[in-house]
PDB file of C-alpha atoms in Angstrom:
ATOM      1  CA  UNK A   3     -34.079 -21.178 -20.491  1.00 92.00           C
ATOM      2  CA  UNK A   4     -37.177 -19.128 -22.313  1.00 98.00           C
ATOM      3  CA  UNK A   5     -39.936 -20.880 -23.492  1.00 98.00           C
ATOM      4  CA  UNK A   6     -41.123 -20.154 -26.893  1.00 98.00           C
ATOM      5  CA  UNK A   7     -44.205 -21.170 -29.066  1.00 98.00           C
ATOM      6  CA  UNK A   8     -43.943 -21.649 -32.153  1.00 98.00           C
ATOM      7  CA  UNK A   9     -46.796 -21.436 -34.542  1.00 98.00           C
ATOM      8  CA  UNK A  10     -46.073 -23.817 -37.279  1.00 98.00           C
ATOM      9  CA  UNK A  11     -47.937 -23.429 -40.599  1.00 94.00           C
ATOM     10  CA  UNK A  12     -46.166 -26.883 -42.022  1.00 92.00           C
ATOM     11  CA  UNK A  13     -43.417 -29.378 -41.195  1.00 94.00           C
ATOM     12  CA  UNK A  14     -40.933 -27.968 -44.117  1.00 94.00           C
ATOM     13  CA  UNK A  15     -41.554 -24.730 -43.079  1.00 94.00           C
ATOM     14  CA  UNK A  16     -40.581 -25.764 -39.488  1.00 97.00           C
ATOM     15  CA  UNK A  17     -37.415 -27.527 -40.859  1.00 97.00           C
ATOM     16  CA  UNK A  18     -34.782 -24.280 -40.416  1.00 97.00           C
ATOM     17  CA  UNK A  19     -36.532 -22.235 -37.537  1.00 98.00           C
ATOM     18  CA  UNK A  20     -36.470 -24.778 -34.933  1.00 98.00           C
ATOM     19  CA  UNK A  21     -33.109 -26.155 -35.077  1.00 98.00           C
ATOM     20  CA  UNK A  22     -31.630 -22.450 -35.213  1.00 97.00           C
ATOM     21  CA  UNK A  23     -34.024 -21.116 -32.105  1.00 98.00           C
ATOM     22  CA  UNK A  24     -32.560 -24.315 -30.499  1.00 98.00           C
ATOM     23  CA  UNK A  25     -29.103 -23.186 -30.785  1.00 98.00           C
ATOM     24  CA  UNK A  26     -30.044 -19.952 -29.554  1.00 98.00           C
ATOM     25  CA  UNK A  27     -30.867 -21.694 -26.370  1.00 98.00           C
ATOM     26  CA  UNK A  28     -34.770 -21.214 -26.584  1.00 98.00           C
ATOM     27  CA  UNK A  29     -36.944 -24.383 -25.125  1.00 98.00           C
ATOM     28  CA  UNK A  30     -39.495 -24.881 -27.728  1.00 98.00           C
ATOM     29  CA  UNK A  31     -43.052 -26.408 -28.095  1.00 98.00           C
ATOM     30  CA  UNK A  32     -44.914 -26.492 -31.557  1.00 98.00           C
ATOM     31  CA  UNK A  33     -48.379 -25.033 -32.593  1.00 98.00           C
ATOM     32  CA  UNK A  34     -50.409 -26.070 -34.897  1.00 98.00           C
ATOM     33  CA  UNK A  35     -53.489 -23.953 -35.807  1.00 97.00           C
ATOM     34  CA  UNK A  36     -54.173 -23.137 -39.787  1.00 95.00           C
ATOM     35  CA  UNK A  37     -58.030 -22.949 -40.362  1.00 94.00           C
ATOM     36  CA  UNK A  38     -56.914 -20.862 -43.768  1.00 90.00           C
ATOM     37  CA  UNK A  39     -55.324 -24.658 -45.526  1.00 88.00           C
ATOM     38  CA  UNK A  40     -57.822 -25.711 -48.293  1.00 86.00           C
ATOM     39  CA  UNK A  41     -58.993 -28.118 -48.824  1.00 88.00           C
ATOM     40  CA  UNK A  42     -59.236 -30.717 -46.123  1.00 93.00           C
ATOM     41  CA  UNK A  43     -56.535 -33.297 -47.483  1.00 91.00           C
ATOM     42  CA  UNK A  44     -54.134 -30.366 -47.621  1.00 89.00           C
ATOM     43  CA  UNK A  45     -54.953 -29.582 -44.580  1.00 94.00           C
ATOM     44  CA  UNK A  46     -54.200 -33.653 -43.484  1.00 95.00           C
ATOM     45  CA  UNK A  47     -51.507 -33.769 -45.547  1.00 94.00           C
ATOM     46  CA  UNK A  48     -49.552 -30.201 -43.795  1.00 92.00           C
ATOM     47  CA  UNK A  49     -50.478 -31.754 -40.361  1.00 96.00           C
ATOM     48  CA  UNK A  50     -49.327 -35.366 -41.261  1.00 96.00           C
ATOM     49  CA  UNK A  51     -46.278 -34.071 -42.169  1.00 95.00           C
ATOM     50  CA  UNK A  52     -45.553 -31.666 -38.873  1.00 97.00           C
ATOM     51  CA  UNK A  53     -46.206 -34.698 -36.755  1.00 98.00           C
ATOM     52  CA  UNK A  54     -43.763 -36.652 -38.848  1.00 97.00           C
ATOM     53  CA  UNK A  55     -40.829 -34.169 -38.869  1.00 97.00           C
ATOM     54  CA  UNK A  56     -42.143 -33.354 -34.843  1.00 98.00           C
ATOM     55  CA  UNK A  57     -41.203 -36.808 -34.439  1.00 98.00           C
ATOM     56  CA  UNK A  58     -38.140 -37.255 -35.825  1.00 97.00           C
ATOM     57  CA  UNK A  59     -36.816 -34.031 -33.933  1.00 98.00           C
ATOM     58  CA  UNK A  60     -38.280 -34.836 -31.107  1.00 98.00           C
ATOM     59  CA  UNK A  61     -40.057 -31.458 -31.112  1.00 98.00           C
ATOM     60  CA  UNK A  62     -43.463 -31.267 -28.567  1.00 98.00           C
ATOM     61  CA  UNK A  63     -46.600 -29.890 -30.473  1.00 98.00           C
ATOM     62  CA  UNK A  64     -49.463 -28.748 -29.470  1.00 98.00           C
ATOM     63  CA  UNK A  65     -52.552 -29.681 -32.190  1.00 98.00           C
ATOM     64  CA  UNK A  66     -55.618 -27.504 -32.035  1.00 95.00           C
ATOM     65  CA  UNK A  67     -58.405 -30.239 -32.404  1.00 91.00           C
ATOM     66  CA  UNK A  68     -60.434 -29.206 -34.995  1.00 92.00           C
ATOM     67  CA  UNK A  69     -60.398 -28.411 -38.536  1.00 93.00           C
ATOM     68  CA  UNK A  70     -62.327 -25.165 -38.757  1.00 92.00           C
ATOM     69  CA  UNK A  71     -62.055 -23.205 -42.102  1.00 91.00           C
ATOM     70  CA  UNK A  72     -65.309 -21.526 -42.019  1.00 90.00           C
ATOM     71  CA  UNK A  73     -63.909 -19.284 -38.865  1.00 91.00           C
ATOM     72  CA  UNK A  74     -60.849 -18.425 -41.574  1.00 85.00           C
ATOM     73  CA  UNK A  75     -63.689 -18.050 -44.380  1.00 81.00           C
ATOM     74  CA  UNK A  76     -66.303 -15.654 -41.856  1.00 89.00           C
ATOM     75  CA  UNK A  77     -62.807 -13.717 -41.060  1.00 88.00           C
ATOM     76  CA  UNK A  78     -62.078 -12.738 -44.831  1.00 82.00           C
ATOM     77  CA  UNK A  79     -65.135 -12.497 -46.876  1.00 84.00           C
ATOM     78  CA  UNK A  80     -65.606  -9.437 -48.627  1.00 85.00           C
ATOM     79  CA  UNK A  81     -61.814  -8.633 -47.612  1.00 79.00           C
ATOM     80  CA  UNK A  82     -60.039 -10.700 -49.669  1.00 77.00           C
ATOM     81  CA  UNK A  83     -58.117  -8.149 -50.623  1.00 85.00           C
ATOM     82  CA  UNK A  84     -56.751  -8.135 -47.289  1.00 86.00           C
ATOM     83  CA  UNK A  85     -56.835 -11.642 -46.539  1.00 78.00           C
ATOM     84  CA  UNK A  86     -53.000 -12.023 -45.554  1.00 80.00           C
ATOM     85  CA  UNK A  87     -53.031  -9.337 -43.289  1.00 92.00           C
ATOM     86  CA  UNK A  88     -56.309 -10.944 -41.311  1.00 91.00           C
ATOM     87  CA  UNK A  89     -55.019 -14.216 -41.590  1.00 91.00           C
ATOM     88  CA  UNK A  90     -51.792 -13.851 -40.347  1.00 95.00           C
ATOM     89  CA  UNK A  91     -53.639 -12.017 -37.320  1.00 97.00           C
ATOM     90  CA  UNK A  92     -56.362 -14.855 -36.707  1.00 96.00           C
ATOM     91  CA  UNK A  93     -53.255 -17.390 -36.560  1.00 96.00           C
ATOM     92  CA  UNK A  94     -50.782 -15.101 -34.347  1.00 98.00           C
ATOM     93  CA  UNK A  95     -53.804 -14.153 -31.996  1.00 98.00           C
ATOM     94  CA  UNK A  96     -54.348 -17.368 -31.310  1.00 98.00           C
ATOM     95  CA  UNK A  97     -51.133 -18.423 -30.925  1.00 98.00           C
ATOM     96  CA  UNK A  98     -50.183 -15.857 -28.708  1.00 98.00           C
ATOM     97  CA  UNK A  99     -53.531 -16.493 -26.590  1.00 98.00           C
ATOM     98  CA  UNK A 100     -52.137 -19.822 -26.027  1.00 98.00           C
ATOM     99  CA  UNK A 101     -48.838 -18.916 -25.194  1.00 98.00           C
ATOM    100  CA  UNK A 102     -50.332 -16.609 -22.755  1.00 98.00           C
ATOM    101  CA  UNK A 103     -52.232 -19.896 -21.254  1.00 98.00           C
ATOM    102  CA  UNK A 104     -49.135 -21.874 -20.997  1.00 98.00           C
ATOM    103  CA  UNK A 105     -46.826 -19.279 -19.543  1.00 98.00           C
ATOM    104  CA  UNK A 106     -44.386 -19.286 -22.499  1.00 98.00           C
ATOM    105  CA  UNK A 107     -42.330 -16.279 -22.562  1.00 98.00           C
ATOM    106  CA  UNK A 108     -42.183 -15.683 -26.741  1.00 98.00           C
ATOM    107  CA  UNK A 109     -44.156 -16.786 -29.744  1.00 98.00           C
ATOM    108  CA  UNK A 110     -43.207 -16.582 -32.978  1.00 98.00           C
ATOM    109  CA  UNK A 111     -44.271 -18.629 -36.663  1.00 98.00           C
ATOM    110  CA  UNK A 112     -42.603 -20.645 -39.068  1.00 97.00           C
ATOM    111  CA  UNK A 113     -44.281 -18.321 -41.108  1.00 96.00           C
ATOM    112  CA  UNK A 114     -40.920 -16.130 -41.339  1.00 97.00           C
ATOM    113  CA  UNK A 115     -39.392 -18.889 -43.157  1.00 96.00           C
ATOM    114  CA  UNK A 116     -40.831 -17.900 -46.779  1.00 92.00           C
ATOM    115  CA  UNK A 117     -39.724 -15.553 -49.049  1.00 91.00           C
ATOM    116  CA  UNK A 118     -43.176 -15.186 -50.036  1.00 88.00           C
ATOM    117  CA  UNK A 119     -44.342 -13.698 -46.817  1.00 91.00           C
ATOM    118  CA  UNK A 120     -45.066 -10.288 -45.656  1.00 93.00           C
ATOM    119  CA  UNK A 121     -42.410 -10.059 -43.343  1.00 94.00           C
ATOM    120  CA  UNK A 122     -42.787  -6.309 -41.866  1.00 96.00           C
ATOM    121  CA  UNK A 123     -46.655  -7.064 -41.809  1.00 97.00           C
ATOM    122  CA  UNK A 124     -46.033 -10.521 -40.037  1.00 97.00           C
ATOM    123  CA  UNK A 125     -43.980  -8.396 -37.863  1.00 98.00           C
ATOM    124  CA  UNK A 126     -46.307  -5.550 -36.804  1.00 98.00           C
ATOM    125  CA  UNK A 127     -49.257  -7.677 -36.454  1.00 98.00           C
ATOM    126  CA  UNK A 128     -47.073 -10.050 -34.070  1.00 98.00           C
ATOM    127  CA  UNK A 129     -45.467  -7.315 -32.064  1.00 98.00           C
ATOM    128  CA  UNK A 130     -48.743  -5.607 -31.313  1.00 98.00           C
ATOM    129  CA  UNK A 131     -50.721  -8.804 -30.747  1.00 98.00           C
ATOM    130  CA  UNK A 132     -47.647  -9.516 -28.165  1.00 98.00           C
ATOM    131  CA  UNK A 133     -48.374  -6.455 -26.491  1.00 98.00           C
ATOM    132  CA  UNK A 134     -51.921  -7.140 -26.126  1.00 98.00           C
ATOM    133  CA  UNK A 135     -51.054 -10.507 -24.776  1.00 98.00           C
ATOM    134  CA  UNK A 136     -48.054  -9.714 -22.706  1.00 98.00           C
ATOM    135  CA  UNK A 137     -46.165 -12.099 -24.362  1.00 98.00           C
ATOM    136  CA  UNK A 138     -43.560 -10.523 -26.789  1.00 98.00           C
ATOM    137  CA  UNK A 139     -43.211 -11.597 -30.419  1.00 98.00           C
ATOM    138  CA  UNK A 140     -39.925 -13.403 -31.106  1.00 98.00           C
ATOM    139  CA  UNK A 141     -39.023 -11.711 -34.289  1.00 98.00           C
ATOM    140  CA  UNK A 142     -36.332 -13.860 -36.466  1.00 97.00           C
ATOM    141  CA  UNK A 143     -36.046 -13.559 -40.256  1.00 97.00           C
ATOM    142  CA  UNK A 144     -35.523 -17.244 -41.222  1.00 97.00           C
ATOM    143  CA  UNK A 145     -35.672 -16.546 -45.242  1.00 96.00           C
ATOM    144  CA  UNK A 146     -32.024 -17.146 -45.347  1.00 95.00           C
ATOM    145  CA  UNK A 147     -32.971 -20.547 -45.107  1.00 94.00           C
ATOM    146  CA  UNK A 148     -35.764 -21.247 -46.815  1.00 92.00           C
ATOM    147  CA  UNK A 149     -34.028 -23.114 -49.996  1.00 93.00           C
ATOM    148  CA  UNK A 150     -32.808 -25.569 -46.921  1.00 93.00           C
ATOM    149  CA  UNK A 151     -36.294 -25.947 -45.989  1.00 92.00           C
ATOM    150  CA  UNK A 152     -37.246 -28.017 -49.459  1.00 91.00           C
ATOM    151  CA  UNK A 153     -33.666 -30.068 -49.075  1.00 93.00           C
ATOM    152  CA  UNK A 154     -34.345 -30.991 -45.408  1.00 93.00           C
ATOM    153  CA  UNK A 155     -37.860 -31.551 -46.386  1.00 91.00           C
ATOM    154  CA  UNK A 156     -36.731 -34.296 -49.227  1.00 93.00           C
ATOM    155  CA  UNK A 157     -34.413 -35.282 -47.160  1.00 95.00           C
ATOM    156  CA  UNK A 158     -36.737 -36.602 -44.283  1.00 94.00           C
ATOM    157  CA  UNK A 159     -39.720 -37.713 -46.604  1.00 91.00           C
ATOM    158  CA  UNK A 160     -41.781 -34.909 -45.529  1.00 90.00           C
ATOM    159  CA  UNK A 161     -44.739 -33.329 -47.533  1.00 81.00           C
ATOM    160  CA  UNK A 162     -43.960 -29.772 -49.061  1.00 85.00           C
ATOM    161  CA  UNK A 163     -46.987 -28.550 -50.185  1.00 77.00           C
ATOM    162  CA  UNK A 164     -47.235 -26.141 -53.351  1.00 72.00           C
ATOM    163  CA  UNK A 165     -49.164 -22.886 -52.055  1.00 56.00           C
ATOM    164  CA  UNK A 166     -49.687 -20.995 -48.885  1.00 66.00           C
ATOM    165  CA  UNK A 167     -52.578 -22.599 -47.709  1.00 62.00           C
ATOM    166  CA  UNK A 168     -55.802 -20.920 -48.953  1.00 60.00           C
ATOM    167  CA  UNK A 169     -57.755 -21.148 -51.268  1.00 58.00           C
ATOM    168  CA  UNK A 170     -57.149 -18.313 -52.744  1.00 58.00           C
ATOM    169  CA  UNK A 171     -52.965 -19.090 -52.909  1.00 62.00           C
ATOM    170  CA  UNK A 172     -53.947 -22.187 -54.418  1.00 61.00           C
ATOM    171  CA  UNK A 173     -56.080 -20.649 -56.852  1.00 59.00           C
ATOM    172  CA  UNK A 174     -53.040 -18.049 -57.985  1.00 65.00           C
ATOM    173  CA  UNK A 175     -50.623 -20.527 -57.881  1.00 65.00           C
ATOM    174  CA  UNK A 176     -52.177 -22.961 -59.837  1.00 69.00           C
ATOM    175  CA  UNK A 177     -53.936 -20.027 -62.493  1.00 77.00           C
ATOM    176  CA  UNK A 178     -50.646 -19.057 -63.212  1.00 60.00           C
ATOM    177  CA  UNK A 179     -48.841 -22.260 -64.387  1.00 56.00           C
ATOM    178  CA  UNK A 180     -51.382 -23.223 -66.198  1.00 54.00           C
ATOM    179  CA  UNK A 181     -51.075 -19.637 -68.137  1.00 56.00           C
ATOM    180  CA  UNK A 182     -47.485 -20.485 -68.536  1.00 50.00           C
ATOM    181  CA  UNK A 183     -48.047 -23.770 -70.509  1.00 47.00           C
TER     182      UNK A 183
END
């Protein structure tokens, strides 16, 4: 059975990828590393939530330690404009440097579960970061289920945030239904 690690950005997002790599036969273990969430109770609130759902599907996680946004701050400043391409990097780099460590033989991230992803960028940043780490990129595209992912999450009591994560998705989220009103 391959071992895969998953980088998980939330518990909803979570919700559809890791039942279906299951069924595919893939032994999983969780990862949770998202300096980008802003501000801290988000950031609480997204990891509260993945150790609630990690529970309930009896899902193993690993939890990097410490809550460090100014690394995902130092990473994009004066490149916003580029910000998802660099942040999707930072978080697959990392991901795949620990899936190196632990001998897994994929990664992938939740991340693939949004329609509101770059998909073909999440794709070409994790299939050359794969390369560099010798351990290949699992591609899947999971947005067939990402309606399921907000059922499942009521459905189990779990958090489902409203943005991405950073501030910035916050900020245009937010900007934008308040110009609606």
């Amino acid at each position: 059975m391959s071992k895969v690690l998953l980088h998980i950005c939330c518990g909803p997002c979570a919700s559809y990828p890791v039942p279906h790599l299951r069924e595919e036969g893939f032994e999983l273990m969780g990862y949770f590393y998202n300096p980008n969430i802003h501000p801290f109770m988000e950031y609480q609130k997204r990891k509260e939530a993945l150790e609630d759902y990690a529970r309930q599907v009896e899902l193993k996680v690993i939890f990097e330690p410490d809550y460090k946004p100014v690394d995902y701050f130092q990473n994009i400043t004066y490149r916003e404009n580029r910000r998802c391409l660099l942040c999707y990097k930072m978080r697959m780099e990392q991901a795949a440097h620990i899936a190196r460590k632990g001998k897994f033989d994929y990664f992938t991230t939740t991340l693939l579960v949004s329609k509101y992803q770059k998909h073909e960028l999440i794709r070409e940043i994790g299939e050359a970061i794969g390369e560099k780490y010798e351990v290949p990129f699992l591609y899947r595209d999971f947005r067939e289920g990402f309606r399921q992912t907000g059922i499942i999450a009521r459905e189990m009591g779990l958090y489902r945030q409203q943005y991405c994560g950073c501030l910035y998705s916050e900020m245009e989220r937010y900007q934008s239904s308040h110009k609606k009103s």
